[in-house]
PDB file of C-alpha atoms in Angstrom:
ATOM      1  CA  ILE N   1       0.000   0.000   0.000  1.00  0.00           C
ATOM      2  CA  ASN N   2       2.867   2.352   0.835  1.00  0.00           C
ATOM      3  CA  ALA N   3       4.391   1.739  -2.589  1.00  0.00           C
ATOM      4  CA  GLU N   4       1.080   2.422  -4.348  1.00  0.00           C
ATOM      5  CA  TYR N   5       0.564   5.598  -2.330  1.00  0.00           C
ATOM      6  CA  GLY N   6       4.090   6.769  -3.058  1.00  0.00           C
ATOM      7  CA  ARG N   7       3.682   6.065  -6.770  1.00  0.00           C
ATOM      8  CA  LEU N   8       0.402   7.921  -7.226  1.00  0.00           C
ATOM      9  CA  THR N   9       0.524  10.813  -4.780  1.00  0.00           C
ATOM     10  CA  PRO N  10       3.444  13.127  -5.745  1.00  0.00           C
ATOM     11  CA  LEU N  11       2.140  13.919  -9.233  1.00  0.00           C
ATOM     12  CA  TYR N  12      -1.442  14.034  -7.938  1.00  0.00           C
ATOM     13  CA  PHE N  13      -0.489  16.584  -5.285  1.00  0.00           C
ATOM     14  CA  VAL N  14       1.374  18.793  -7.762  1.00  0.00           C
ATOM     15  CA  LEU N  15      -1.525  18.824 -10.221  1.00  0.00           C
ATOM     16  CA  ILE N  16      -4.014  19.658  -7.468  1.00  0.00           C
ATOM     17  CA  TRP N  17      -1.853  22.736  -6.816  1.00  0.00           C
ATOM     18  CA  VAL N  18      -1.702  23.520 -10.547  1.00  0.00           C
ATOM     19  CA  PHE N  19      -5.472  23.180 -10.910  1.00  0.00           C
ATOM     20  CA  THR N  20      -6.130  25.310  -7.831  1.00  0.00           C
ATOM     21  CA  TYR N  21      -3.671  28.156  -8.239  1.00  0.00           C
ATOM     22  CA  LEU N  22      -2.163  28.122 -11.729  1.00  0.00           C
ATOM     23  CA  SER N  23      -4.904  27.075 -14.159  1.00  0.00           C
ATOM     24  CA  PRO N  24      -7.292  29.935 -13.190  1.00  0.00           C
ATOM     25  CA  LYS N  25      -4.626  32.371 -14.355  1.00  0.00           C
ATOM     26  CA  MET N  26      -4.691  30.723 -17.797  1.00  0.00           C
ATOM     27  CA  MET N  27      -8.441  31.218 -18.262  1.00  0.00           C
ATOM     28  CA  GLU N  28      -9.588  34.416 -19.926  1.00  0.00           C
ATOM     29  CA  GLY N  29     -12.941  34.460 -21.668  1.00  0.00           C
ATOM     30  CA  PRO N  30     -16.690  34.989 -21.285  1.00  0.00           C
ATOM     31  CA  VAL N  31     -17.195  31.383 -20.168  1.00  0.00           C
ATOM     32  CA  THR N  32     -14.282  31.311 -17.758  1.00  0.00           C
ATOM     33  CA  TYR N  33     -14.566  28.384 -15.420  1.00  0.00           C
ATOM     34  CA  SER N  34     -16.326  29.093 -12.143  1.00  0.00           C
ATOM     35  CA  ASP N  35     -14.181  29.572  -9.056  1.00  0.00           C
ATOM     36  CA  ALA N  36     -16.195  26.853  -7.259  1.00  0.00           C
ATOM     37  CA  PRO N  37     -13.725  24.031  -8.132  1.00  0.00           C
ATOM     38  CA  VAL N  38     -10.833  26.222  -6.971  1.00  0.00           C
ATOM     39  CA  LEU N  39     -12.535  26.942  -3.659  1.00  0.00           C
ATOM     40  CA  SER N  40     -13.321  23.241  -3.290  1.00  0.00           C
ATOM     41  CA  CYS N  41      -9.673  22.307  -3.733  1.00  0.00           C
ATOM     42  CA  GLU N  42      -8.575  24.938  -1.248  1.00  0.00           C
ATOM     43  CA  LYS N  43     -10.963  23.413   1.292  1.00  0.00           C
ATOM     44  CA  TYR N  44     -10.951  19.716   0.460  1.00  0.00           C
ATOM     45  CA  TRP N  45      -7.534  19.015  -1.125  1.00  0.00           C
ATOM     46  CA  TRP N  46      -6.699  16.742   1.803  1.00  0.00           C
ATOM     47  CA  SER N  47      -9.531  14.353   0.865  1.00  0.00           C
ATOM     48  CA  ASN N  48      -7.806  13.720  -2.480  1.00  0.00           C
ATOM     49  CA  ILE N  49      -4.432  13.100  -0.852  1.00  0.00           C
ATOM     50  CA  LEU N  50      -6.053  10.654   1.583  1.00  0.00           C
ATOM     51  CA  TYR N  51      -8.023   9.087  -1.300  1.00  0.00           C
ATOM     52  CA  VAL N  52     -11.432   9.562   0.293  1.00  0.00           C
ATOM     53  CA  ASN N  53     -12.648  12.171  -2.195  1.00  0.00           C
ATOM     54  CA  ASN N  54     -15.402   9.821  -3.349  1.00  0.00           C
ATOM     55  CA  PHE N  55     -16.935  10.304   0.122  1.00  0.00           C
ATOM     56  CA  VAL N  56     -15.841  13.851   1.037  1.00  0.00           C
ATOM     57  CA  PRO N  57     -17.347  16.462   0.964  1.00  0.00           C
ATOM     58  CA  LEU N  58     -20.572  14.912   2.166  1.00  0.00           C
ATOM     59  CA  GLU N  59     -22.787  17.876   1.368  1.00  0.00           C
ATOM     60  CA  ASP N  60     -24.248  18.652  -2.069  1.00  0.00           C
ATOM     61  CA  ASN N  61     -23.738  15.076  -3.323  1.00  0.00           C
ATOM     62  CA  LEU N  62     -20.016  15.626  -3.992  1.00  0.00           C
ATOM     63  CA  ALA N  63     -20.827  18.597  -6.244  1.00  0.00           C
ATOM     64  CA  ASN N  64     -17.903  20.431  -4.636  1.00  0.00           C
ATOM     65  CA  GLU N  65     -15.412  17.606  -5.001  1.00  0.00           C
ATOM     66  CA  CYS N  66     -11.862  18.769  -5.752  1.00  0.00           C
ATOM     67  CA  MET N  67     -10.636  17.650  -9.188  1.00  0.00           C
ATOM     68  CA  GLY N  68     -13.758  15.616  -9.833  1.00  0.00           C
ATOM     69  CA  TRP N  69     -12.066  13.272 -12.286  1.00  0.00           C
ATOM     70  CA  GLY N  70      -9.850  11.976  -9.455  1.00  0.00           C
ATOM     71  CA  TRP N  71     -12.724   9.932  -8.019  1.00  0.00           C
ATOM     72  CA  TYR N  72     -11.387   6.707  -9.478  1.00  0.00           C
ATOM     73  CA  LEU N  73      -8.016   7.125  -7.782  1.00  0.00           C
ATOM     74  CA  ALA N  74      -9.930   6.925  -4.513  1.00  0.00           C
ATOM     75  CA  ASN N  75     -11.688   3.768  -5.740  1.00  0.00           C
ATOM     76  CA  ASP N  76      -8.400   2.303  -6.888  1.00  0.00           C
ATOM     77  CA  MET N  77      -6.662   2.947  -3.567  1.00  0.00           C
ATOM     78  CA  GLN N  78      -9.581   1.678  -1.481  1.00  0.00           C
ATOM     79  CA  LEU N  79      -9.885  -1.529  -3.498  1.00  0.00           C
ATOM     80  CA  PHE N  80      -6.105  -1.930  -3.543  1.00  0.00           C
ATOM     81  CA  ALA N  81      -6.129  -1.687   0.267  1.00  0.00           C
ATOM     82  CA  ILE N  82      -8.345  -4.774   0.621  1.00  0.00           C
ATOM     83  CA  THR N  83      -6.438  -6.813  -1.976  1.00  0.00           C
ATOM     84  CA  PRO N  84      -3.765  -8.075   0.495  1.00  0.00           C
ATOM     85  CA  ILE N  85      -6.555  -9.623   2.569  1.00  0.00           C
ATOM     86  CA  LEU N  86      -7.795 -11.510  -0.487  1.00  0.00           C
ATOM     87  CA  LEU N  87      -4.291 -12.622  -1.408  1.00  0.00           C
ATOM     88  CA  LEU N  88      -3.500 -13.789   2.134  1.00  0.00           C
ATOM     89  CA  ALA N  89      -6.731 -15.786   2.191  1.00  0.00           C
ATOM     90  CA  TYR N  90      -5.874 -17.287  -1.203  1.00  0.00           C
ATOM     91  CA  LYS N  91      -2.353 -18.158  -0.042  1.00  0.00           C
ATOM     92  CA  LYS N  92      -3.702 -19.854   3.059  1.00  0.00           C
ATOM     93  CA  ASN N  93      -6.368 -21.744   1.155  1.00  0.00           C
ATOM     94  CA  LYS N  94      -7.164 -21.309  -2.539  1.00  0.00           C
ATOM     95  CA  TYR N  95     -10.812 -22.192  -2.087  1.00  0.00           C
ATOM     96  CA  LEU N  96     -11.089 -19.735   0.804  1.00  0.00           C
ATOM     97  CA  GLY N  97      -9.556 -16.971  -1.312  1.00  0.00           C
ATOM     98  CA  ILE N  98     -11.804 -17.601  -4.307  1.00  0.00           C
ATOM     99  CA  SER N  99     -14.840 -17.864  -2.030  1.00  0.00           C
ATOM    100  CA  LEU N 100     -14.006 -14.515  -0.433  1.00  0.00           C
ATOM    101  CA  ILE N 101     -13.571 -12.856  -3.838  1.00  0.00           C
ATOM    102  CA  THR N 102     -16.865 -14.356  -5.010  1.00  0.00           C
ATOM    103  CA  LEU N 103     -18.598 -13.121  -1.856  1.00  0.00           C
ATOM    104  CA  LEU N 104     -17.342  -9.578  -2.464  1.00  0.00           C
ATOM    105  CA  MET N 105     -18.625  -9.728  -6.040  1.00  0.00           C
ATOM    106  CA  PHE N 106     -22.049 -10.893  -4.824  1.00  0.00           C
ATOM    107  CA  ILE N 107     -22.218  -8.114  -2.214  1.00  0.00           C
ATOM    108  CA  SER N 108     -21.257  -5.575  -4.890  1.00  0.00           C
ATOM    109  CA  TYR N 109     -24.030  -6.779  -7.202  1.00  0.00           C
ATOM    110  CA  LEU N 110     -26.536  -6.795  -4.359  1.00  0.00           C
ATOM    111  CA  VAL N 111     -25.735  -3.250  -3.202  1.00  0.00           C
ATOM    112  CA  VAL N 112     -25.873  -1.848  -6.746  1.00  0.00           C
ATOM    113  CA  PHE N 113     -29.102  -3.734  -7.486  1.00  0.00           C
ATOM    114  CA  LEU N 114     -30.827  -2.535  -4.311  1.00  0.00           C
ATOM    115  CA  THR N 115     -29.612   1.050  -4.794  1.00  0.00           C
ATOM    116  CA  VAL N 116     -30.825   1.243  -8.379  1.00  0.00           C
ATOM    117  CA  ARG N 117     -34.131  -0.389  -7.488  1.00  0.00           C
ATOM    118  CA  LYS N 118     -34.730   1.857  -4.480  1.00  0.00           C
ATOM    119  CA  GLU N 119     -33.799   5.148  -6.127  1.00  0.00           C
ATOM    120  CA  GLY N 120     -35.391   4.289  -9.465  1.00  0.00           C
ATOM    121  CA  PHE N 121     -32.465   5.556 -11.475  1.00  0.00           C
ATOM    122  CA  LYS N 122     -33.188   5.784 -15.150  1.00  0.00           C
ATOM    123  CA  LEU N 123     -30.900   4.178 -17.674  1.00  0.00           C
ATOM    124  CA  GLY N 124     -27.771   6.236 -18.210  1.00  0.00           C
ATOM    125  CA  THR N 125     -28.169   8.204 -14.988  1.00  0.00           C
ATOM    126  CA  THR N 126     -24.836   8.101 -13.176  1.00  0.00           C
ATOM    127  CA  ALA N 127     -26.250   8.757  -9.695  1.00  0.00           C
ATOM    128  CA  TRP N 128     -22.866  10.288  -9.045  1.00  0.00           C
ATOM    129  CA  SER N 129     -22.638  10.443  -5.270  1.00  0.00           C
ATOM    130  CA  ASP N 130     -24.740   7.408  -4.349  1.00  0.00           C
ATOM    131  CA  LEU N 131     -23.454   4.873  -6.825  1.00  0.00           C
ATOM    132  CA  TYR N 132     -21.082   5.880  -9.597  1.00  0.00           C
ATOM    133  CA  VAL N 133     -18.046   6.928  -7.550  1.00  0.00           C
ATOM    134  CA  LYS N 134     -18.457   4.480  -4.678  1.00  0.00           C
ATOM    135  CA  PRO N 135     -16.131   1.466  -4.367  1.00  0.00           C
ATOM    136  CA  TRP N 136     -18.967  -1.039  -3.989  1.00  0.00           C
ATOM    137  CA  SER N 137     -20.083  -0.319  -7.554  1.00  0.00           C
ATOM    138  CA  ARG N 138     -16.568  -1.202  -8.785  1.00  0.00           C
ATOM    139  CA  THR N 139     -15.746  -4.162  -6.539  1.00  0.00           C
ATOM    140  CA  ALA N 140     -17.080  -6.838  -8.899  1.00  0.00           C
ATOM    141  CA  PRO N 141     -15.100  -5.637 -11.966  1.00  0.00           C
ATOM    142  CA  TYR N 142     -12.009  -5.211  -9.796  1.00  0.00           C
ATOM    143  CA  SER N 143     -12.414  -8.768  -8.490  1.00  0.00           C
ATOM    144  CA  ILE N 144     -12.329 -10.109 -12.037  1.00  0.00           C
ATOM    145  CA  GLY N 145      -8.943  -8.451 -12.463  1.00  0.00           C
ATOM    146  CA  VAL N 146      -7.725 -10.055  -9.247  1.00  0.00           C
ATOM    147  CA  ILE N 147      -8.848 -13.486 -10.464  1.00  0.00           C
ATOM    148  CA  LEU N 148      -7.069 -12.992 -13.801  1.00  0.00           C
ATOM    149  CA  ALA N 149      -3.891 -11.975 -11.947  1.00  0.00           C
ATOM    150  CA  LEU N 150      -4.086 -15.118  -9.815  1.00  0.00           C
ATOM    151  CA  LEU N 151      -4.509 -17.269 -12.931  1.00  0.00           C
ATOM    152  CA  TRP N 152      -1.409 -15.659 -14.432  1.00  0.00           C
ATOM    153  CA  LYS N 153       0.558 -16.003 -11.191  1.00  0.00           C
ATOM    154  CA  GLU N 154      -0.399 -19.656 -10.845  1.00  0.00           C
ATOM    155  CA  LYS N 155       0.530 -20.244 -14.498  1.00  0.00           C
ATOM    156  CA  LYS N 156      -3.030 -21.300 -15.257  1.00  0.00           C
ATOM    157  CA  VAL N 157      -2.974 -19.337 -18.512  1.00  0.00           C
ATOM    158  CA  VAL N 158      -2.498 -22.054 -21.126  1.00  0.00           C
ATOM    159  CA  LYS N 159      -2.510 -22.358 -24.886  1.00  0.00           C
ATOM    160  CA  VAL N 160      -5.988 -22.618 -26.366  1.00  0.00           C
ATOM    161  CA  SER N 161      -7.079 -24.045 -29.707  1.00  0.00           C
ATOM    162  CA  SER N 162      -7.577 -21.802 -32.713  1.00  0.00           C
ATOM    163  CA  GLY N 163     -11.325 -22.402 -32.610  1.00  0.00           C
ATOM    164  CA  LEU N 164     -11.635 -21.390 -28.962  1.00  0.00           C
ATOM    165  CA  LYS N 165      -9.436 -18.378 -29.623  1.00  0.00           C
ATOM    166  CA  VAL N 166     -11.799 -17.139 -32.333  1.00  0.00           C
ATOM    167  CA  VAL N 167     -14.784 -17.758 -30.081  1.00  0.00           C
ATOM    168  CA  GLY N 168     -13.014 -15.830 -27.322  1.00  0.00           C
ATOM    169  CA  TYR N 169     -12.423 -12.841 -29.600  1.00  0.00           C
ATOM    170  CA  ILE N 170     -16.061 -12.846 -30.701  1.00  0.00           C
ATOM    171  CA  VAL N 171     -17.426 -13.100 -27.141  1.00  0.00           C
ATOM    172  CA  SER N 172     -15.052 -10.373 -25.971  1.00  0.00           C
ATOM    173  CA  GLY N 173     -16.115  -8.074 -28.797  1.00  0.00           C
ATOM    174  CA  CYS N 174     -19.791  -8.723 -28.107  1.00  0.00           C
ATOM    175  CA  LEU N 175     -19.335  -7.863 -24.443  1.00  0.00           C
ATOM    176  CA  PHE N 176     -17.565  -4.614 -25.357  1.00  0.00           C
ATOM    177  CA  PHE N 177     -20.201  -3.465 -27.839  1.00  0.00           C
ATOM    178  CA  THR N 178     -23.176  -4.631 -25.780  1.00  0.00           C
ATOM    179  CA  THR N 179     -22.094  -2.829 -22.620  1.00  0.00           C
ATOM    180  CA  VAL N 180     -21.013   0.358 -24.405  1.00  0.00           C
ATOM    181  CA  TYR N 181     -23.742   0.683 -27.032  1.00  0.00           C
ATOM    182  CA  GLY N 182     -26.515  -1.506 -25.620  1.00  0.00           C
ATOM    183  CA  GLN N 183     -28.321   1.372 -23.931  1.00  0.00           C
ATOM    184  CA  TYR N 184     -28.865   3.069 -27.300  1.00  0.00           C
ATOM    185  CA  THR N 185     -31.620   0.538 -27.943  1.00  0.00           C
ATOM    186  CA  ASN N 186     -33.549   2.350 -25.216  1.00  0.00           C
ATOM    187  CA  THR N 187     -33.748   5.714 -26.981  1.00  0.00           C
ATOM    188  CA  ASP N 188     -37.561   5.605 -26.889  1.00  0.00           C
ATOM    189  CA  ASP N 189     -37.682   4.509 -23.236  1.00  0.00           C
ATOM    190  CA  THR N 190     -38.796   1.028 -24.238  1.00  0.00           C
ATOM    191  CA  TRP N 191     -36.829  -0.731 -21.510  1.00  0.00           C
ATOM    192  CA  GLY N 192     -38.674  -1.807 -18.399  1.00  0.00           C
ATOM    193  CA  PRO N 193     -37.400  -1.883 -14.796  1.00  0.00           C
ATOM    194  CA  ILE N 194     -35.805  -5.333 -15.209  1.00  0.00           C
ATOM    195  CA  GLU N 195     -33.725  -4.289 -18.220  1.00  0.00           C
ATOM    196  CA  ILE N 196     -32.699  -0.992 -16.604  1.00  0.00           C
ATOM    197  CA  ILE N 197     -31.701  -2.560 -13.287  1.00  0.00           C
ATOM    198  CA  SER N 198     -29.876  -5.425 -15.018  1.00  0.00           C
ATOM    199  CA  TYR N 199     -27.918  -3.065 -17.250  1.00  0.00           C
ATOM    200  CA  ASN N 200     -26.883  -0.767 -14.406  1.00  0.00           C
ATOM    201  CA  THR N 201     -25.909  -3.719 -12.226  1.00  0.00           C
ATOM    202  CA  LEU N 202     -24.022  -5.848 -14.759  1.00  0.00           C
ATOM    203  CA  SER N 203     -22.753  -3.535 -17.510  1.00  0.00           C
ATOM    204  CA  ARG N 204     -19.419  -2.663 -15.877  1.00  0.00           C
ATOM    205  CA  THR N 205     -18.751  -6.294 -15.071  1.00  0.00           C
ATOM    206  CA  GLY N 206     -19.590  -7.243 -18.650  1.00  0.00           C
ATOM    207  CA  PHE N 207     -17.080  -4.775 -20.064  1.00  0.00           C
ATOM    208  CA  VAL N 208     -14.320  -5.897 -17.683  1.00  0.00           C
ATOM    209  CA  LEU N 209     -15.153  -9.558 -18.347  1.00  0.00           C
ATOM    210  CA  GLY N 210     -14.626  -8.902 -22.056  1.00  0.00           C
ATOM    211  CA  LEU N 211     -11.337  -7.164 -21.278  1.00  0.00           C
ATOM    212  CA  ALA N 212     -10.256 -10.044 -19.010  1.00  0.00           C
ATOM    213  CA  LEU N 213     -11.081 -12.595 -21.714  1.00  0.00           C
ATOM    214  CA  LEU N 214      -9.099 -10.618 -24.281  1.00  0.00           C
ATOM    215  CA  SER N 215      -6.207 -10.268 -21.822  1.00  0.00           C
ATOM    216  CA  TYR N 216      -6.250 -14.020 -21.152  1.00  0.00           C
ATOM    217  CA  LEU N 217      -5.924 -14.708 -24.866  1.00  0.00           C
ATOM    218  CA  MET N 218      -3.080 -12.181 -25.079  1.00  0.00           C
ATOM    219  CA  LEU N 219      -1.293 -13.762 -22.094  1.00  0.00           C
ATOM    220  CA  SER N 220      -1.717 -17.309 -23.424  1.00  0.00           C
ATOM    221  CA  LYS N 221       0.944 -19.039 -25.458  1.00  0.00           C
ATOM    222  CA  ASN N 222      -1.011 -18.515 -28.650  1.00  0.00           C
ATOM    223  CA  SER N 223       0.437 -16.164 -31.226  1.00  0.00           C
ATOM    224  CA  SER N 224      -1.831 -13.851 -33.187  1.00  0.00           C
ATOM    225  CA  PHE N 225      -1.699 -10.684 -35.224  1.00  0.00           C
ATOM    226  CA  LEU N 226      -3.491  -8.740 -32.484  1.00  0.00           C
ATOM    227  CA  LYS N 227      -1.080 -10.054 -29.851  1.00  0.00           C
ATOM    228  CA  GLU N 228       1.880  -8.955 -31.971  1.00  0.00           C
ATOM    229  CA  ILE N 229       0.427  -5.460 -32.322  1.00  0.00           C
ATOM    230  CA  LEU N 230      -0.240  -5.111 -28.595  1.00  0.00           C
ATOM    231  CA  SER N 231       3.278  -6.400 -27.833  1.00  0.00           C
ATOM    232  CA  PHE N 232       5.054  -3.646 -29.765  1.00  0.00           C
ATOM    233  CA  HIS N 233       7.627  -1.804 -27.631  1.00  0.00           C
ATOM    234  CA  PHE N 234       6.050   1.392 -28.957  1.00  0.00           C
ATOM    235  CA  TRP N 235       3.327   1.088 -26.303  1.00  0.00           C
ATOM    236  CA  THR N 236       5.746   0.947 -23.341  1.00  0.00           C
ATOM    237  CA  PRO N 237       6.634   4.664 -23.141  1.00  0.00           C
ATOM    238  CA  LEU N 238       3.009   5.620 -23.797  1.00  0.00           C
ATOM    239  CA  SER N 239       1.887   3.408 -20.912  1.00  0.00           C
ATOM    240  CA  ARG N 240       4.313   5.189 -18.589  1.00  0.00           C
ATOM    241  CA  LEU N 241       2.740   8.501 -19.552  1.00  0.00           C
ATOM    242  CA  SER N 242      -0.878   7.335 -19.236  1.00  0.00           C
ATOM    243  CA  TYR N 243      -1.248   8.251 -15.554  1.00  0.00           C
ATOM    244  CA  GLY N 244      -0.044  11.777 -16.195  1.00  0.00           C
ATOM    245  CA  VAL N 245      -2.330  12.107 -19.228  1.00  0.00           C
ATOM    246  CA  TYR N 246      -5.292  10.966 -17.130  1.00  0.00           C
ATOM    247  CA  LEU N 247      -4.610  13.655 -14.521  1.00  0.00           C
ATOM    248  CA  VAL N 248      -3.575  16.567 -16.728  1.00  0.00           C
ATOM    249  CA  HIS N 249      -5.878  16.381 -19.744  1.00  0.00           C
ATOM    250  CA  PRO N 250      -8.993  17.814 -17.988  1.00  0.00           C
ATOM    251  CA  ILE N 251      -6.916  20.772 -16.778  1.00  0.00           C
ATOM    252  CA  ILE N 252      -5.814  21.484 -20.347  1.00  0.00           C
ATOM    253  CA  GLN N 253      -9.342  21.075 -21.700  1.00  0.00           C
ATOM    254  CA  ILE N 254     -10.924  23.266 -19.020  1.00  0.00           C
ATOM    255  CA  SER N 255      -8.282  25.969 -19.475  1.00  0.00           C
ATOM    256  CA  ALA N 256      -8.675  25.994 -23.253  1.00  0.00           C
ATOM    257  CA  LEU N 257     -12.466  25.804 -23.455  1.00  0.00           C
ATOM    258  CA  SER N 258     -12.921  28.352 -20.678  1.00  0.00           C
ATOM    259  CA  SER N 259     -10.854  30.830 -22.681  1.00  0.00           C
ATOM    260  CA  THR N 260     -12.716  30.484 -25.975  1.00  0.00           C
ATOM    261  CA  ARG N 261     -14.449  33.620 -27.259  1.00  0.00           C
ATOM    262  CA  HIS N 262     -16.659  32.051 -29.928  1.00  0.00           C
ATOM    263  CA  ALA N 263     -19.202  29.277 -30.266  1.00  0.00           C
ATOM    264  CA  ILE N 264     -17.912  25.811 -31.062  1.00  0.00           C
ATOM    265  CA  ASN N 265     -19.351  24.068 -34.121  1.00  0.00           C
ATOM    266  CA  TRP N 266     -19.565  20.379 -33.337  1.00  0.00           C
ATOM    267  CA  ASP N 267     -18.730  18.909 -36.721  1.00  0.00           C
ATOM    268  CA  ILE N 268     -16.390  16.019 -37.444  1.00  0.00           C
ATOM    269  CA  TRP N 269     -13.410  18.269 -38.241  1.00  0.00           C
ATOM    270  CA  THR N 270     -13.780  20.331 -35.093  1.00  0.00           C
ATOM    271  CA  ILE N 271     -14.021  17.218 -32.956  1.00  0.00           C
ATOM    272  CA  THR N 272     -11.034  15.610 -34.712  1.00  0.00           C
ATOM    273  CA  LEU N 273      -8.836  18.684 -34.372  1.00  0.00           C
ATOM    274  CA  ASN N 274      -9.812  19.198 -30.738  1.00  0.00           C
ATOM    275  CA  PHE N 275      -9.143  15.554 -29.933  1.00  0.00           C
ATOM    276  CA  SER N 276      -5.777  15.595 -31.710  1.00  0.00           C
ATOM    277  CA  GLY N 277      -4.667  18.856 -30.143  1.00  0.00           C
ATOM    278  CA  PHE N 278      -5.735  17.969 -26.615  1.00  0.00           C
ATOM    279  CA  SER N 279      -4.158  14.507 -26.918  1.00  0.00           C
ATOM    280  CA  LEU N 280      -0.836  15.890 -28.151  1.00  0.00           C
ATOM    281  CA  LEU N 281      -0.691  18.595 -25.470  1.00  0.00           C
ATOM    282  CA  SER N 282      -1.639  16.075 -22.786  1.00  0.00           C
ATOM    283  CA  PHE N 283       1.124  13.649 -23.756  1.00  0.00           C
ATOM    284  CA  VAL N 284       3.720  16.422 -24.008  1.00  0.00           C
ATOM    285  CA  ALA N 285       2.711  17.746 -20.579  1.00  0.00           C
ATOM    286  CA  SER N 286       2.717  14.214 -19.181  1.00  0.00           C
ATOM    287  CA  LEU N 287       6.227  13.617 -20.534  1.00  0.00           C
ATOM    288  CA  LEU N 288       7.507  16.751 -18.806  1.00  0.00           C
ATOM    289  CA  LEU N 289       5.747  15.758 -15.585  1.00  0.00           C
ATOM    290  CA  TRP N 290       7.140  12.227 -15.804  1.00  0.00           C
ATOM    291  CA  LEU N 291      10.695  13.501 -16.217  1.00  0.00           C
ATOM    292  CA  SER N 292      10.430  16.129 -13.492  1.00  0.00           C
ATOM    293  CA  ILE N 293       8.202  14.422 -10.901  1.00  0.00           C
ATOM    294  CA  GLU N 294       7.195  10.800 -11.500  1.00  0.00           C
ATOM    295  CA  LYS N 295      10.608   9.404 -12.456  1.00  0.00           C
ATOM    296  CA  PRO N 296      12.589  11.135  -9.668  1.00  0.00           C
ATOM    297  CA  PHE N 297      10.060  10.157  -6.990  1.00  0.00           C
ATOM    298  CA  THR N 298       9.893   6.578  -8.290  1.00  0.00           C
ATOM    299  CA  SER N 299      13.682   6.312  -8.164  1.00  0.00           C
ATOM    300  CA  LEU N 300      13.739   7.799  -4.654  1.00  0.00           C
ATOM    301  CA  GLU N 301      11.066   5.365  -3.511  1.00  0.00           C
ATOM    302  CA  LYS N 302      13.079   2.410  -4.831  1.00  0.00           C
ATOM    303  CA  GLU N 303      16.206   3.653  -3.061  1.00  0.00           C
ATOM    304  CA  VAL N 304      14.331   3.974   0.233  1.00  0.00           C
ATOM    305  CA  MET N 305      12.644   0.581  -0.093  1.00  0.00           C
ATOM    306  CA  ALA N 306      15.924  -1.076  -1.070  1.00  0.00           C
ATOM    307  CA  HIS N 307      17.582   0.453   2.008  1.00  0.00           C
ATOM    308  CA  PHE N 308      14.926  -0.702   4.469  1.00  0.00           C
ATOM    309  CA  MET N 309      14.260  -4.073   2.847  1.00  0.00           C
ATOM    310  CA  GLY N 310      17.906  -4.906   2.247  1.00  0.00           C
ATOM    311  CA  LYS N 311      17.409  -5.581  -1.462  1.00  0.00           C
ATOM    312  CA  ASN N 312      18.977  -4.263  -4.615  1.00  0.00           C
ATOM    313  CA  LYS N 313      16.795  -1.609  -6.201  1.00  0.00           C
ATOM    314  CA  GLU N 314      16.909  -3.614  -9.449  1.00  0.00           C
ATOM    315  CA  ASP N 315      14.931  -6.334  -7.648  1.00  0.00           C
ATOM    316  CA  LEU N 316      12.171  -3.804  -7.012  1.00  0.00           C
ATOM    317  CA  MET N 317      11.716  -2.892 -10.684  1.00  0.00           C
TER     318      MET N 317
END
């Protein structure tokens, strides 16, 4: 947990400061971003650093949450904190560990189901403070990732036949498209309570299940064109920048859009140019942040851990 906290927090803390004190100075326009998020960060920045910002502030349904897109870091840390318990149970007894993971998944489904049923949330409604940002709505998908990691650790990922591989790709693709685009079949409000509750309860698990199935096929001993593409070394540096991109891109978008002085025409070219420009700026900013903050702090953390654990820092890579 200490390692995870040390890996995530330095850059997070710096960007909270940037968002609170620096980004407002870069916004000049008739739709300049409200000072409410700035005031929220001045008051509640500590909730982000402690990774409880999906619970604090309690008032106004988290409307005044600092850096609202950081809610998943809180989920990630909270779920990561309970993972050692699951792993210890699994190490003591495999059936006990799997049973505990399955129980957590069932509780997650039950809580989401009861919440959606009680509140009567319509399809597509995020129910931000009660459901969307809470860890119990993400426990089941997270548990699937834990199970996949255990399969990989136990070397249970084996070579599958070509036929099963094709079936796996098809099922994975169907899960992706069904969970992402399935709700568009309800444009005329034709879905009843059962469909709405089922979708809200199971859609995130369905997407992650498709991702886990695809990952299993990629980790297996089978070779495929898709596996070769995803194994390119080109992706390695981009993956190291992904955390910084996740944190910095809303700051860039908010600063840019809050400074615009004309209406935005939402045509394909405008969207493409905005996407390309924001993506490029986000990766450039993330590279600078990685070189100046993430990399030095990661190296320092390894030195400290190597000193206290009596290991070479290369063993901690």
